[in-house]
CSV table of C-alpha atoms in Angstrom, one decimal:
chain,number,residue,atom,x,y,z
M,590,UNK,CA,-17.6,-25.4,1.2
M,591,UNK,CA,-14.5,-27.3,2.2
M,592,UNK,CA,-11.9,-25.5,4.1
M,593,UNK,CA,-9.3,-28.1,3.9
M,594,UNK,CA,-5.8,-27.1,2.4
M,595,UNK,CA,-5.4,-28.4,-1.1
M,596,UNK,CA,-1.6,-29.0,-0.5
M,597,UNK,CA,-1.4,-30.7,2.9
M,598,UNK,CA,-5.1,-31.6,3.7
M,599,UNK,CA,-5.0,-29.7,7.0
M,600,UNK,CA,-8.3,-28.2,8.3
M,601,UNK,CA,-6.2,-25.5,10.3
M,602,UNK,CA,-7.0,-22.7,7.9
M,603,UNK,CA,-8.0,-19.1,8.3
M,604,UNK,CA,-9.5,-16.4,6.0
M,605,UNK,CA,-6.5,-14.5,4.5
M,606,UNK,CA,-8.0,-11.0,5.4
M,607,UNK,CA,-8.1,-12.1,9.1
M,608,UNK,CA,-4.7,-13.7,8.9
M,609,UNK,CA,-3.3,-10.3,7.7
M,610,UNK,CA,-5.2,-8.3,10.2
M,611,UNK,CA,-4.0,-10.5,13.1
M,612,UNK,CA,-0.4,-9.9,12.0
M,613,UNK,CA,-0.8,-6.1,11.8
M,614,UNK,CA,-0.5,-3.8,14.8
M,615,UNK,CA,-1.4,0.0,14.8
M,616,UNK,CA,-0.7,2.5,17.6
M,617,UNK,CA,-1.1,6.3,18.0
M,618,UNK,CA,0.6,8.3,20.7
M,619,UNK,CA,-0.1,12.0,21.6
M,620,UNK,CA,2.4,13.9,23.7
M,621,UNK,CA,2.1,17.4,25.2
M,622,UNK,CA,5.1,19.0,26.9
M,623,UNK,CA,5.8,22.3,28.6
M,624,UNK,CA,8.9,24.0,29.9
M,625,UNK,CA,10.4,27.2,31.0
M,626,UNK,CA,13.9,28.6,30.5
M,627,UNK,CA,15.6,31.8,30.1
M,628,UNK,CA,12.4,33.7,31.2
M,629,UNK,CA,10.3,32.1,28.4
M,630,UNK,CA,7.6,29.5,28.4
M,631,UNK,CA,7.5,26.8,25.8
M,632,UNK,CA,4.7,24.4,24.7
M,633,UNK,CA,5.0,21.3,22.4
M,634,UNK,CA,2.5,19.0,21.0
M,635,UNK,CA,3.5,15.8,19.2
M,636,UNK,CA,1.4,13.0,17.7
M,637,UNK,CA,2.9,9.7,16.4
M,638,UNK,CA,1.3,7.0,14.4
M,639,UNK,CA,2.9,3.6,14.0
M,640,UNK,CA,1.9,0.5,12.0
M,641,UNK,CA,3.9,-2.6,12.2
M,642,UNK,CA,3.2,-5.9,10.4
M,643,UNK,CA,4.6,-9.3,10.5
M,644,UNK,CA,6.6,-10.6,7.5
M,645,UNK,CA,3.7,-13.0,6.6
M,646,UNK,CA,1.1,-10.2,7.0
M,647,UNK,CA,3.1,-8.0,4.6
M,648,UNK,CA,3.6,-10.9,2.1
M,649,UNK,CA,-0.2,-11.5,1.9
M,650,UNK,CA,-1.4,-8.0,2.3
M,651,UNK,CA,-4.5,-6.5,0.8
M,652,UNK,CA,-4.0,-5.3,-2.8
M,653,UNK,CA,-3.7,-1.5,-2.8
M,654,UNK,CA,-4.0,1.3,-5.5
M,655,UNK,CA,-0.9,2.1,-7.3
M,656,UNK,CA,0.2,5.7,-6.8
M,657,UNK,CA,-0.6,8.0,-9.7
M,658,UNK,CA,0.6,11.5,-8.8
M,659,UNK,CA,4.2,10.6,-7.5
M,660,UNK,CA,5.4,9.1,-10.9
M,661,UNK,CA,3.6,11.9,-12.9
M,662,UNK,CA,5.2,14.6,-10.8
M,663,UNK,CA,8.7,13.0,-11.2
M,664,UNK,CA,8.2,12.9,-15.0
M,665,UNK,CA,7.0,16.5,-15.0
M,666,UNK,CA,10.0,17.6,-13.0
M,667,UNK,CA,12.4,16.0,-15.4
M,668,UNK,CA,10.5,17.4,-18.3
M,669,UNK,CA,10.8,20.8,-16.7
M,670,UNK,CA,14.6,20.5,-16.4
M,671,UNK,CA,14.8,19.3,-20.0
M,672,UNK,CA,12.7,22.3,-21.0
M,673,UNK,CA,14.8,24.8,-19.1
M,674,UNK,CA,18.3,23.4,-20.1
M,675,UNK,CA,17.7,21.9,-23.5
M,676,UNK,CA,14.5,22.2,-25.6
M,677,UNK,CA,10.8,22.3,-25.3
M,678,UNK,CA,9.8,19.6,-27.8
M,679,UNK,CA,11.5,16.8,-26.0
M,680,UNK,CA,10.1,18.0,-22.7
M,681,UNK,CA,6.5,18.0,-24.3
M,682,UNK,CA,6.9,14.4,-25.5
M,683,UNK,CA,8.1,13.4,-22.0
M,684,UNK,CA,5.1,15.2,-20.3
M,685,UNK,CA,2.8,13.3,-22.9
M,686,UNK,CA,4.3,9.9,-22.1
M,687,UNK,CA,4.1,10.7,-18.4
M,688,UNK,CA,0.4,11.6,-18.8
M,689,UNK,CA,-0.1,8.3,-20.7
M,690,UNK,CA,1.6,6.2,-18.1
M,691,UNK,CA,-0.4,8.0,-15.2
M,692,UNK,CA,-3.7,7.4,-17.3
M,693,UNK,CA,-2.7,3.7,-17.6
M,694,UNK,CA,-2.1,3.4,-13.8
M,695,UNK,CA,-5.3,5.1,-13.1
M,696,UNK,CA,-7.3,2.8,-15.5
M,697,UNK,CA,-5.7,-0.3,-13.8
M,698,UNK,CA,-6.7,1.1,-10.3
M,699,UNK,CA,-10.2,1.8,-11.4
M,700,UNK,CA,-10.9,-1.4,-13.4
M,701,UNK,CA,-8.5,-4.2,-12.1
M,702,UNK,CA,-8.1,-3.3,-8.4
M,703,UNK,CA,-11.7,-4.0,-7.4
M,704,UNK,CA,-11.5,-7.5,-8.9
M,705,UNK,CA,-8.0,-8.2,-7.2
M,706,UNK,CA,-9.7,-7.1,-3.9
M,707,UNK,CA,-12.7,-9.3,-4.3
M,708,UNK,CA,-10.4,-12.3,-5.2
M,709,UNK,CA,-8.2,-11.6,-2.2
M,710,UNK,CA,-11.3,-11.4,0.1
M,711,UNK,CA,-12.2,-14.9,-1.0
M,712,UNK,CA,-8.8,-16.6,-0.3
M,713,UNK,CA,-7.9,-18.6,2.8
M,714,UNK,CA,-4.3,-19.5,4.1
M,715,UNK,CA,-3.4,-22.9,5.6
M,716,UNK,CA,-1.8,-22.4,9.0
M,717,UNK,CA,0.3,-25.5,8.6
M,718,UNK,CA,2.0,-25.2,5.3
M,719,UNK,CA,1.2,-21.4,4.4
M,720,UNK,CA,-0.6,-22.4,1.1
M,721,UNK,CA,-3.0,-19.7,0.0
M,722,UNK,CA,-6.1,-21.1,-1.6
M,723,UNK,CA,-9.6,-20.3,-2.6
M,724,UNK,CA,-12.1,-22.9,-1.2
M,725,UNK,CA,-14.2,-25.0,-3.4
M,726,UNK,CA,-18.0,-25.2,-2.9
């Protein structure tokens, strides 16, 4: 398998998944605080999670599933408002269209996403010219 860039010929290449991982930083912080005032004692606990990515890591990020419930909930809310303030039939049609859209997104997530993920895992990136390519055997 040749790992030379097809655009510039450089052998300075890296697996795309490792490139993205190296440009992503995650941190978690847990804080506990206590205090007293006015004759009362207070206790607070906070947890913070942060994930930052370089522009290049975001651009070449792993394919993810599209959200299904968010758009469906939005359509259902609009349909409810139509039903309350106007008529039930347009609301029912809108709910049906929303359900069809959600089913289409879910179908794509279950059928196309695994192949997109496999394709992404096979790709490399040239560290000289940023060309993303799949190595030839």
